[in-house]
Short mmCIF file of C-alpha atoms and ligand atoms in Angstrom, two decimals:
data_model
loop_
_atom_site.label_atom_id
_atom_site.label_comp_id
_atom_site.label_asym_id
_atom_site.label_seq_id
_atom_site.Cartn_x
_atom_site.Cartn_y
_atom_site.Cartn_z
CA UNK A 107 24.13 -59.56 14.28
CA UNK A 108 22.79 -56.25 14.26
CA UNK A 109 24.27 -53.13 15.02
CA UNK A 110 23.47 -50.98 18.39
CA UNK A 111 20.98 -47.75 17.06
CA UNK A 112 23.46 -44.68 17.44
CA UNK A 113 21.45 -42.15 19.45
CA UNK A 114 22.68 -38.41 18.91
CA UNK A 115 23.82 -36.76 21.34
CA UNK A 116 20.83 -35.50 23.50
CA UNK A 117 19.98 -31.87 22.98
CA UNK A 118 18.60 -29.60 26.15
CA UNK A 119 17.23 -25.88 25.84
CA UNK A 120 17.51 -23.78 29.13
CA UNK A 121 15.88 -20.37 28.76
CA UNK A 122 17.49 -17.77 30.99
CA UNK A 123 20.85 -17.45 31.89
CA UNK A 124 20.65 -16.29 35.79
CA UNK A 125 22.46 -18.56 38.18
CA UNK A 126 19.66 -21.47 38.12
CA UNK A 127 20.08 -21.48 34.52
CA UNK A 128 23.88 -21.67 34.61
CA UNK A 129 24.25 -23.85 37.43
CA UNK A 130 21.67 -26.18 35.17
CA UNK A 131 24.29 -25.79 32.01
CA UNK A 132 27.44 -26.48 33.45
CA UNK A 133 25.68 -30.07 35.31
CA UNK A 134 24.24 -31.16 31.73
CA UNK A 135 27.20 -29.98 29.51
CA UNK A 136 29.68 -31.54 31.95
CA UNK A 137 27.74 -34.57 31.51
CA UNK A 138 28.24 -34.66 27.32
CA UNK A 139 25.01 -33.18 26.76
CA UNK A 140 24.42 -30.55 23.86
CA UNK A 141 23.14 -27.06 25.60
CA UNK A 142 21.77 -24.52 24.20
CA UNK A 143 21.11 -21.39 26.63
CA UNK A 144 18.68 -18.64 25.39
CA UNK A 145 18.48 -15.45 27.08
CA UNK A 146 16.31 -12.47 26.42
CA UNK A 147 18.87 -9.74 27.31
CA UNK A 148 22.09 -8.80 25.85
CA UNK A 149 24.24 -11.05 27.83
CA UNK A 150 23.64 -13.30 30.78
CA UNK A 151 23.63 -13.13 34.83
CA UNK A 152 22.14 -9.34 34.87
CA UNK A 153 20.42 -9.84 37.92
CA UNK A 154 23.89 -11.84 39.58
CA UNK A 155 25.86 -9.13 38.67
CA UNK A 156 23.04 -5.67 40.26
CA UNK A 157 23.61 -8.45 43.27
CA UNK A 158 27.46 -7.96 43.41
CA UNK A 159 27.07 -4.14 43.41
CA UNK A 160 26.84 -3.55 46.87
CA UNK A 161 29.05 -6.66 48.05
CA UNK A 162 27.83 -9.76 46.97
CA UNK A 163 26.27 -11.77 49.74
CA UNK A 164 26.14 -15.54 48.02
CA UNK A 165 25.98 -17.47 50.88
CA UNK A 166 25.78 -17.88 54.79
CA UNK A 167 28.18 -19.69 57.12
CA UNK A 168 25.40 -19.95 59.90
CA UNK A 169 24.64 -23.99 60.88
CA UNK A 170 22.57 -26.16 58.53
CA UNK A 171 19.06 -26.35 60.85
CA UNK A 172 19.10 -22.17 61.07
CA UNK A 173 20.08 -21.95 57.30
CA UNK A 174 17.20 -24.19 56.25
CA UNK A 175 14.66 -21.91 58.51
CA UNK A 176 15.26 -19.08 56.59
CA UNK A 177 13.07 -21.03 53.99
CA UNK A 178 9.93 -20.89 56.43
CA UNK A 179 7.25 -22.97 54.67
CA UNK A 180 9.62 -24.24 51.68
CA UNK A 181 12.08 -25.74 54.54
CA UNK A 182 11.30 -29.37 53.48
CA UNK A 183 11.63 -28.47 49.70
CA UNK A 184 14.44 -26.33 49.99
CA UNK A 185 16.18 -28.74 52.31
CA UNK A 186 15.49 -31.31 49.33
CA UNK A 187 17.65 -29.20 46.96
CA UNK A 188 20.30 -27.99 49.31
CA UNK A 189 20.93 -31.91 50.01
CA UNK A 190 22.67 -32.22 46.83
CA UNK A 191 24.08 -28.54 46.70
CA UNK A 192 24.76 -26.92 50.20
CA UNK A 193 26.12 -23.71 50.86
CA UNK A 194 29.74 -25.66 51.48
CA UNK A 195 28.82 -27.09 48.03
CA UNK A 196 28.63 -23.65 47.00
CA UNK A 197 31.97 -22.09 48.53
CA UNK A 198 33.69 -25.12 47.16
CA UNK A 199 32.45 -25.17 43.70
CA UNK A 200 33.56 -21.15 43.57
CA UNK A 201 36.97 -22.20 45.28
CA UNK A 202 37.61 -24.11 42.08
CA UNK A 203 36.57 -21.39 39.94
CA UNK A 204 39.82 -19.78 41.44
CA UNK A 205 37.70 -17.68 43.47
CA UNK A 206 38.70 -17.51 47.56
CA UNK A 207 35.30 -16.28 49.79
CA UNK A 208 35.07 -14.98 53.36
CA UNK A 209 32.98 -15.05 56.40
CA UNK A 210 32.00 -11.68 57.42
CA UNK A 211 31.10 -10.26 61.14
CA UNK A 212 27.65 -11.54 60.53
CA UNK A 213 27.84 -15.14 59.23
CA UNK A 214 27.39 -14.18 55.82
CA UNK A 215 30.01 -15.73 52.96
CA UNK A 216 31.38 -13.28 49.73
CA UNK A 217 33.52 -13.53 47.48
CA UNK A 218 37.29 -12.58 47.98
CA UNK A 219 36.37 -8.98 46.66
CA UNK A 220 33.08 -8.57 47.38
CA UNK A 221 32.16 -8.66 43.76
CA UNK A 222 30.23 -11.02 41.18
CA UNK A 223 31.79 -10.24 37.99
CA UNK A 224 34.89 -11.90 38.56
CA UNK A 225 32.92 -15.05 39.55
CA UNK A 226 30.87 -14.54 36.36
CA UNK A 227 34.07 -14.08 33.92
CA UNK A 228 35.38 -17.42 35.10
CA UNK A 229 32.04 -19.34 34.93
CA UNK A 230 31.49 -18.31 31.26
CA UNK A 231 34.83 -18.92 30.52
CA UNK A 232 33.95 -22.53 32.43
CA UNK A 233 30.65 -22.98 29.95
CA UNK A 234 32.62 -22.19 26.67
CA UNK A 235 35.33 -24.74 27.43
CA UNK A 236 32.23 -27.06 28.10
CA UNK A 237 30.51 -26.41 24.83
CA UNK A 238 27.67 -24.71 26.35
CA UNK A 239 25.98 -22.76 23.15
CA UNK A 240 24.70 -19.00 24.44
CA UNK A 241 22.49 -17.54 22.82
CA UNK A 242 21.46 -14.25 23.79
CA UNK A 243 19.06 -11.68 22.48
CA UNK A 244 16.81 -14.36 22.24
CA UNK A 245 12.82 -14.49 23.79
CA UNK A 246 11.11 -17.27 24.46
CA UNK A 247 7.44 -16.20 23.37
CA UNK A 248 5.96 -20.05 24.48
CA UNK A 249 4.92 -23.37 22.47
CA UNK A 250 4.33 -23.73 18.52
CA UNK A 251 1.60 -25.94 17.63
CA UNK A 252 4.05 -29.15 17.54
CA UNK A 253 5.97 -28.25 20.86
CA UNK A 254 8.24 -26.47 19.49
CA UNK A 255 10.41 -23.55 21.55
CA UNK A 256 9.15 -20.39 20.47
CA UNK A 257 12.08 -17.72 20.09
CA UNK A 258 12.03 -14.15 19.15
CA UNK A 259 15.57 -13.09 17.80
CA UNK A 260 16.76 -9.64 16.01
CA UNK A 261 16.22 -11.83 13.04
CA UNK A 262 12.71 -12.68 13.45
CA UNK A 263 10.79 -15.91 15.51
CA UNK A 264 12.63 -19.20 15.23
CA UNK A 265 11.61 -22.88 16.24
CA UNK A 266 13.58 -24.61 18.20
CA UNK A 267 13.17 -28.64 19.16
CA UNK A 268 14.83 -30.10 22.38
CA UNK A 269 14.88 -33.50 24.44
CA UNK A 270 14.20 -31.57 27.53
CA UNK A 271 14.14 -28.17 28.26
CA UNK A 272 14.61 -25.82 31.47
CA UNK A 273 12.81 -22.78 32.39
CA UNK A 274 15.13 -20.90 34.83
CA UNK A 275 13.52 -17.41 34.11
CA UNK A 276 13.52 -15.87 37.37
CA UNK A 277 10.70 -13.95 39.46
CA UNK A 278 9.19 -10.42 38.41
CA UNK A 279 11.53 -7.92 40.31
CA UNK A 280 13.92 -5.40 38.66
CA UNK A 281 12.53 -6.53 35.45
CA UNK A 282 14.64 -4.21 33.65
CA UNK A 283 17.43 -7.23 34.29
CA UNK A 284 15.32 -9.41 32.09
CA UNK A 285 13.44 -11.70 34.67
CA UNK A 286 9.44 -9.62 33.26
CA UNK A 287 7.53 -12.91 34.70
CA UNK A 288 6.00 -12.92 31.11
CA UNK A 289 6.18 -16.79 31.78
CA UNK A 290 3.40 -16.77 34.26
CA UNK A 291 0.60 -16.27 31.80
CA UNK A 292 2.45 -19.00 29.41
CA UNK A 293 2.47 -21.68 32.07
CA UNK A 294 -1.10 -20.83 33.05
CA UNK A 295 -2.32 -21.56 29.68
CA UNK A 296 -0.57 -24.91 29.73
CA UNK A 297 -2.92 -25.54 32.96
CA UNK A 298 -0.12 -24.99 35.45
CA UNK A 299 -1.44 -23.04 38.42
CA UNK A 300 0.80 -20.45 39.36
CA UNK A 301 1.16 -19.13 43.00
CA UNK A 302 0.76 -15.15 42.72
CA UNK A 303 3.85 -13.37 42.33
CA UNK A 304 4.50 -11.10 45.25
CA UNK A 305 7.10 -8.81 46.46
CA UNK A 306 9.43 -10.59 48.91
CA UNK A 307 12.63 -8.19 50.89
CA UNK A 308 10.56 -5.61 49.97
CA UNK A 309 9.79 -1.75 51.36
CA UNK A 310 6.35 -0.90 52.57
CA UNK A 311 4.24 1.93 53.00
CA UNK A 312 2.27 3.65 55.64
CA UNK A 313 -0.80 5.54 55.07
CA UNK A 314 0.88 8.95 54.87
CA UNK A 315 3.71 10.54 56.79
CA UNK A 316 3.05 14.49 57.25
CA UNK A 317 4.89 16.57 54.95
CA UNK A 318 7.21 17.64 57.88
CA UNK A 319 8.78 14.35 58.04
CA UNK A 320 8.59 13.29 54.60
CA UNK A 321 9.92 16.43 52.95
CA UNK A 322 13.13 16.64 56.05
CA UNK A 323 13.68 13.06 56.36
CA UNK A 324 12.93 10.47 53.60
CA UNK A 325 16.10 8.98 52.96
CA UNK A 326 17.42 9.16 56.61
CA UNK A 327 18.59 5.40 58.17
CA UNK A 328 17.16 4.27 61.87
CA UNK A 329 20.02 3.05 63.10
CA UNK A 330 20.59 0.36 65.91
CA UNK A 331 16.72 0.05 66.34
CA UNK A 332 14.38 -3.53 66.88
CA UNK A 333 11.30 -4.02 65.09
CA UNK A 334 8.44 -6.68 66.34
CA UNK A 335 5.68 -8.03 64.90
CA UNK A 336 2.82 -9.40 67.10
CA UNK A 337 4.29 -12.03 69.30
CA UNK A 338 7.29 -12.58 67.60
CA UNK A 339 10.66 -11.74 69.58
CA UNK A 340 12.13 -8.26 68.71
CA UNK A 341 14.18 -8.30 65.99
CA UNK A 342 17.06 -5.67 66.18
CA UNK A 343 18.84 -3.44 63.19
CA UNK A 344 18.38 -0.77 60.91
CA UNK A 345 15.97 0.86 58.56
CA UNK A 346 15.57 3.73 56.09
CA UNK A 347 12.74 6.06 56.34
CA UNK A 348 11.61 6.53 52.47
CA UNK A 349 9.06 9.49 51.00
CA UNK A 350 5.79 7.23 51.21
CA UNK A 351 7.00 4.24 54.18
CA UNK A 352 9.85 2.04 55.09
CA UNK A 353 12.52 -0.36 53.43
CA UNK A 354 16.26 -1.46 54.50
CA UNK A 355 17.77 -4.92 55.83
CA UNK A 356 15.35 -4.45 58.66
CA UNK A 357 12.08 -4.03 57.06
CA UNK A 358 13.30 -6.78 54.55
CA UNK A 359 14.21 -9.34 56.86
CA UNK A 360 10.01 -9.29 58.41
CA UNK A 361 8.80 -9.13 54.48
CA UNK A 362 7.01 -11.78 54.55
CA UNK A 363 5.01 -11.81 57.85
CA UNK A 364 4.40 -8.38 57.31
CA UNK A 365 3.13 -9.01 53.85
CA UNK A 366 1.08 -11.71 55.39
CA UNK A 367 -0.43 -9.88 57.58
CA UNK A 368 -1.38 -6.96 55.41
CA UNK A 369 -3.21 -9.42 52.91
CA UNK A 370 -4.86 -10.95 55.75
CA UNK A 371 -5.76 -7.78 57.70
CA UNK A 372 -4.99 -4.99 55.24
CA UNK A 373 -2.54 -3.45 58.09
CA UNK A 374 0.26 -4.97 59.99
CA UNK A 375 1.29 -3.20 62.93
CA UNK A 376 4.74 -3.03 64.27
CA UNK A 377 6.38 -2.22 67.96
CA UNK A 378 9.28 -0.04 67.29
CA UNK A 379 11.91 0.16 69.75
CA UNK A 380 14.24 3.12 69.20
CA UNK A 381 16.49 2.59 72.41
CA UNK A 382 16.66 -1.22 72.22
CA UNK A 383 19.26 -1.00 74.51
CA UNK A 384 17.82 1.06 77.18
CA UNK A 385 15.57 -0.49 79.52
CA UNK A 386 12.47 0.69 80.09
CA UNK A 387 12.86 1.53 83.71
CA UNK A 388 15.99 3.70 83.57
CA UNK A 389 14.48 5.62 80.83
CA UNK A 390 12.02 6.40 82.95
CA UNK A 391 14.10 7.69 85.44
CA UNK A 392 16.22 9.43 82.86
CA UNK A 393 13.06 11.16 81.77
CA UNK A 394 11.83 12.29 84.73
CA UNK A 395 14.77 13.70 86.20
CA UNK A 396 13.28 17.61 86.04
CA UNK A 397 14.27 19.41 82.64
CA UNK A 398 13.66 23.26 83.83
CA UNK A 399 13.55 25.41 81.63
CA UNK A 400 15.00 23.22 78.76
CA UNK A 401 12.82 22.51 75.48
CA UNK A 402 11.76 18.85 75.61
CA UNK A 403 13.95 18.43 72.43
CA UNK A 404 16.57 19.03 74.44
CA UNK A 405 15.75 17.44 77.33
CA UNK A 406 15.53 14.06 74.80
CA UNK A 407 18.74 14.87 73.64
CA UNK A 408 20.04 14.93 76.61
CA UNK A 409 18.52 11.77 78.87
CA UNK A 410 17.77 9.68 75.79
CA UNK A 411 19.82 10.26 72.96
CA UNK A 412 16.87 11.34 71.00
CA UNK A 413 17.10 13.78 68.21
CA UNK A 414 16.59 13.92 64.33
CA UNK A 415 15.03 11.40 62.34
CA UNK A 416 14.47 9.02 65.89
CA UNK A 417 13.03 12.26 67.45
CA UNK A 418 11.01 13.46 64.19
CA UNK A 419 9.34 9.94 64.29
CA UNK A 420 8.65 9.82 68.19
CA UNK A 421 7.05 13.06 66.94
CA UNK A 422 5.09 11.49 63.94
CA UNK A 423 3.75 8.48 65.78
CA UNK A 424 3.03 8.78 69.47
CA UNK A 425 0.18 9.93 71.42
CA UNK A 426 0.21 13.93 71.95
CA UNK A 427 -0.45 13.32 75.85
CA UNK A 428 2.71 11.21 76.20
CA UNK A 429 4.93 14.09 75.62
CA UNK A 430 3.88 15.91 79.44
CA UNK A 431 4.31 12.60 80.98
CA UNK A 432 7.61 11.00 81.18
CA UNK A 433 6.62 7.29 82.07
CA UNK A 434 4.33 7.24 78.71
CA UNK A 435 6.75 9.02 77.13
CA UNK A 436 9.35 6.28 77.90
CA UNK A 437 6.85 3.51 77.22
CA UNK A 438 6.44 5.46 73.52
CA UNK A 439 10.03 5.20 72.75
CA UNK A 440 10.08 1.71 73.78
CA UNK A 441 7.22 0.74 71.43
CA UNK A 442 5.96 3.47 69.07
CA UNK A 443 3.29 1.84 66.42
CA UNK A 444 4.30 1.82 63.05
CA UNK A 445 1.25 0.53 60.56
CA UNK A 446 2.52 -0.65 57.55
CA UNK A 447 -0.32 -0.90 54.92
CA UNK A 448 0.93 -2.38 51.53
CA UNK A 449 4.18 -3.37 50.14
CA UNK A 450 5.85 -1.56 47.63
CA UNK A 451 5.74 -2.44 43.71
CA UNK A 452 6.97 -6.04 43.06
CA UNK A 453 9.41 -4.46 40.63
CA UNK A 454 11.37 -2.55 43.21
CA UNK A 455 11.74 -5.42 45.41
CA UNK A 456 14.61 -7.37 45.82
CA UNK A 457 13.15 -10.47 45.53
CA UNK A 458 9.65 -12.59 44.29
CA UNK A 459 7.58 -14.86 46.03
CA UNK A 460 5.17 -17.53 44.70
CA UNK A 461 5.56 -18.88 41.67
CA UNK A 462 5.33 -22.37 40.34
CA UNK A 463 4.23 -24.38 43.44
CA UNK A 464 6.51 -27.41 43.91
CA UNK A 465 3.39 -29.39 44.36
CA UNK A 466 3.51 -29.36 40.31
CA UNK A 467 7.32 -30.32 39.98
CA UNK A 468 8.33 -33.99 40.84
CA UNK A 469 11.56 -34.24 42.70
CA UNK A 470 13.34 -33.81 39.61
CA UNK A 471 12.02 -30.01 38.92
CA UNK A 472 9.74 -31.73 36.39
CA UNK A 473 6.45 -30.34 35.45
CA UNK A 474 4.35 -33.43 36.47
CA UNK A 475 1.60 -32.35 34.21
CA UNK A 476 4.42 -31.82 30.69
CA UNK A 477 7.37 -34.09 30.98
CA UNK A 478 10.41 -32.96 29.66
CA UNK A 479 9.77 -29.48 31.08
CA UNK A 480 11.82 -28.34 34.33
CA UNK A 481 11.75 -25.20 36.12
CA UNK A 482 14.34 -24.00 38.39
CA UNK A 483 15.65 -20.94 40.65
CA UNK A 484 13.36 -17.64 41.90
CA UNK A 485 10.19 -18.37 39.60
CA UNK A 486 9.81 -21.27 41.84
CA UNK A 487 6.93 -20.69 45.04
CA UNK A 488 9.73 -20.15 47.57
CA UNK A 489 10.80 -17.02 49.57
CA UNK A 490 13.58 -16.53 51.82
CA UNK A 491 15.22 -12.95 53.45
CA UNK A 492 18.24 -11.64 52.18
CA UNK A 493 21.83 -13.53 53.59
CA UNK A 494 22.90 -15.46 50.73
CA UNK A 495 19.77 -17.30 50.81
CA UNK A 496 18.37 -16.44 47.35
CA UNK A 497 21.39 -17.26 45.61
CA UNK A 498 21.98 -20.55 47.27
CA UNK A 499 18.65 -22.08 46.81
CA UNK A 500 19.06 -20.95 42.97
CA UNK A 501 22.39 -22.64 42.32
CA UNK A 502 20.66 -25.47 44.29
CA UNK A 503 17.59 -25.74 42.22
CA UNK A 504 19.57 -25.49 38.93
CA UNK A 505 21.61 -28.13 39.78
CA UNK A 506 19.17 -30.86 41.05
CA UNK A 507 17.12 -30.09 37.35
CA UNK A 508 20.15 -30.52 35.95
CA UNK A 509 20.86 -33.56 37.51
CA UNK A 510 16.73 -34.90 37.05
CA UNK A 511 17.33 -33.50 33.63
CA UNK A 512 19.94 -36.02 32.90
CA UNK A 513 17.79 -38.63 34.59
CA UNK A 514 14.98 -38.42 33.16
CA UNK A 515 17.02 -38.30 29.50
CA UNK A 516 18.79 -41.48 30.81
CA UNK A 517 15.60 -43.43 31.29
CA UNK A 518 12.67 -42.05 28.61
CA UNK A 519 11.36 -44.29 26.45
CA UNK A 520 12.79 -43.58 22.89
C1 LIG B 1307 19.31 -5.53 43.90
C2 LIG B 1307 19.41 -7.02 44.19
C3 LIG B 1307 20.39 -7.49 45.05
C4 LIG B 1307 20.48 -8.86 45.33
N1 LIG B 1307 21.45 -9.29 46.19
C5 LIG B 1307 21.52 -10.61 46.50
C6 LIG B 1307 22.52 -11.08 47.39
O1 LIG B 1307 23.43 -10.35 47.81
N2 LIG B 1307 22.49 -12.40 47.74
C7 LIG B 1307 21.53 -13.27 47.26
O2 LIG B 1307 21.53 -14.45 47.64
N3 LIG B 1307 20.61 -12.85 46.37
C8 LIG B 1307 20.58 -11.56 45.99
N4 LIG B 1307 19.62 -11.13 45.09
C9 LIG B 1307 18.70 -12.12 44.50
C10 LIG B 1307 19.33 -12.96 43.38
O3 LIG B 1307 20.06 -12.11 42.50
C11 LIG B 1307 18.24 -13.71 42.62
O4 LIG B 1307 17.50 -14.49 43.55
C12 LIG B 1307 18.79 -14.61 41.54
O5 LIG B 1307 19.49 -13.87 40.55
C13 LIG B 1307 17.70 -15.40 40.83
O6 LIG B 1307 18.30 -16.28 39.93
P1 LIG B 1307 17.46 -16.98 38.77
O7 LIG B 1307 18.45 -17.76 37.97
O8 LIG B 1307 16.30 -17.70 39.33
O9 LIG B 1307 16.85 -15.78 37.91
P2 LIG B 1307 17.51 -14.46 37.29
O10 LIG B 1307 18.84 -14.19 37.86
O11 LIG B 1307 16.46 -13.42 37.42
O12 LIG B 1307 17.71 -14.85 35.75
C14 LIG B 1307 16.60 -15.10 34.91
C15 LIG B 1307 17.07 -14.93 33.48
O13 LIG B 1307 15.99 -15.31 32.62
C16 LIG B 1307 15.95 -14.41 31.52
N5 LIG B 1307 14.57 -14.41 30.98
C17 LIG B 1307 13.42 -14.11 31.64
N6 LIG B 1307 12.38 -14.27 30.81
C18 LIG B 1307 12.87 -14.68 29.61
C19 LIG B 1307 12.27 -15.02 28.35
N7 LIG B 1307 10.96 -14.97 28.15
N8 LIG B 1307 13.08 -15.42 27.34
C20 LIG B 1307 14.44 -15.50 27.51
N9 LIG B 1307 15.05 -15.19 28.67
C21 LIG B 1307 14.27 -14.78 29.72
C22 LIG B 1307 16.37 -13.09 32.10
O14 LIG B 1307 16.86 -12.22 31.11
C23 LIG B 1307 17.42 -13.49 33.12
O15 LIG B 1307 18.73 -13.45 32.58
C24 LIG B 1307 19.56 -9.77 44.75
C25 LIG B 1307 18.58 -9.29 43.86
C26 LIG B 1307 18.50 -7.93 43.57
C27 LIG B 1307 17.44 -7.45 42.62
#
């Protein structure tokens, strides 16, 4: 009789340590598999943690068929990954991190206190217990000759082998947090076509606001305002006017059509409503009441509401004539043309699209073209606004590689 061949334990590699990353760990480690995470920065979840600053948004409450269109052309994949990992998945699996979330006003889902390092503190704590090995200070510079990991560490390049390994190295904003998108030019030269990064929940720019208005009012929110692109309906909110353009929830939330349209066009155009709630007809007749020997300022003020930054722009942007005629003048409020010509730097924006296309990932998250290499969370070709979106489809991603990790370990041919 001979004896059954004693396999080692398998050994996995994940490089980066955002949420896909993590999310990837904890599935593979829970599972008895040996991981080792490699991060470039000082410590892991950098990028989770800037996202807890102002009140960390990780998920939305809003019902499954308007979740998944917040994924616009990714729906189907997206929906894929969310299948195994929704965003009750989510609130559960940080329930039993001891963690208690809340539904705000709007639908969206945070953590008991708003905060991500809490969250963080008890994951890690989670991953040691689990035996997941991090490893941080640690750059993965690409391939040896043999396959081997690449690493740059304060003690000079190392080699590292795995069964499988994970790429969950994020997209190229804020690369200050570690996510550089120094992968893209790696994965190209391994014959995997990348889908240009771009900036997604992003500011844009206009051609030029006069010094008047930039100088007195960059930095000033448009509050309770709607914004409309082409055909689309209006969508309603607020903005912040900034030194060279636009950016704010607003402005994010149309990123990507705008962005569309400016690589298509070179110039997107929006209708900007600055009494959304006024109809057009009483502002009319608010207008035209007779303003004597008022200043028209004033005479804004006073029928409209209309002064500072709303006023400074109704300046900036409409027609000279409409100002001695108060039916164009109401029509201007109602829809003053704001042309949007490029987005800002990828680096400032909130979030990447493009990426690797899931046309070269199997379900798994498997390279088709290099098995045993997976790729999960932003540096995948997806884009969604801001909501708790991002963060969802991450965990999602890094948990169905995980999962196809384990898989495809399961059934390789030894
Ligand atoms: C200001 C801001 C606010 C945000 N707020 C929210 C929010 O409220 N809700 C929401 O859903 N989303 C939010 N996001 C987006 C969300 O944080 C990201 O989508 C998410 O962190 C991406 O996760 P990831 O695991 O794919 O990549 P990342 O979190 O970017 O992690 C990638 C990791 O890979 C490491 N890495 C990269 N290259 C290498 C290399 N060569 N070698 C070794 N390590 C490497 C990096 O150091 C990093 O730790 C926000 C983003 C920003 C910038």
């Amino acid at each position: 009789m001979t004896e059954p061949t004693s396999h080692p334990a398998p050994r996995v590699a994940i490089i980066g340590g955002g949420p896909s990353g993590l999310m990837a760990a904890e599935v593979l480690a829970s599972a008895g598999v040996r991981v080792d995470l490699y991060d470039a920065m000082p410590s892991v979840g950098r990028k989770f943690l800037l996202a807890g600053v102002g009140g960390m948004n990780i998920t939305h409450s809003e019902a499954k068929e308007a979740f998944l269109a917040r994924y616009g052309q990714r729906r189907a994949e997206i929906a894929r990954l969310l299948a195994g990992f929704d965003a009750d998945a989510l609130r559960a699996w940080i329930h039993e991190l001891g963690i208690d979330t809340f539904v705000g006003s709007s639908g969206r889902v945070f953590p008991a206190d708003m905060k991500a390092a809490p969250l963080l503190r008890a994951w890690l704590k989670r991953m040691r217990e689990l035996g997941v090995q991090l490893h941080t200070r640690q750059r993965w510079l690409g391939w040896t000759a043999d396959g081997a990991l690449r690493l740059a560490t304060t003690e000079g390049e190392i080699a590292v082998s795995a069964d499988a390994t994970l790429l969950a190295l994020g997209g190229g904003s804020w690369p200050r947090l570690g996510s550089d998108a120094a992968w893209v030019e790696l994965l190209q030269a391994r014959g995997i076509a990348i889908a240009p990064l771009q900036a997604s929940n992003c500011g844009f720019e206009v051609a030029g606001w006069s010094p008047l208005l930039r100088d007195k009012f960059a930095g000033a929110p448009l509050k309770n305002v709607s914004l409309r692109l082409d055909d689309e309906a209006p969508r309603q909110g607020e903005f912040v006017l900034t030194a060279n353009g636009v950016e704010g929830s607003l402005v994010y939330a149309l990123s990507a059509p705008i962005r569309e349209r400016i690589n298509r066009h070179g110039s997107a155009t929006l209708q900007l409503d600055l009494l959304p709630q006024s109809p057009l007809g009483k502002l009319q007749a608010a207008l035209s009441k007779p303003r004597g020997s008022q200043s028209l300022a004033k005479h804004l003020h006073r029928q409209a509401g209309i002064d500072g930054v709303k006023a400074a722009l109704l300046r900036e942007l409409a027609p000279a004539e409409c100002f001695n005629d108060p039916a164009r003048l109401a029509a201007a409020l109602k829809a003053l043309p704001l042309t949007l010509v490029r987005a800002r730097p990828l680096e400032e924006a909130i979030s990447t699209a493009g990426g690797v296309p899931f046309e070269a990932l199997d379900a798994r998250l498997m390279l088709k073209q290099l098995p045993g290499l997976f790729c999960a969370g932003e540096m995948l070709d997806w884009e969604a606004p801001t909501g708790g979106y991002l963060l969802t489809a991450c965990f999602a991603s890094g948990r169905t590689a995980g999962l196809g990790i384990l898989e495809w370990l399961q059934n390789r041919v030894d």
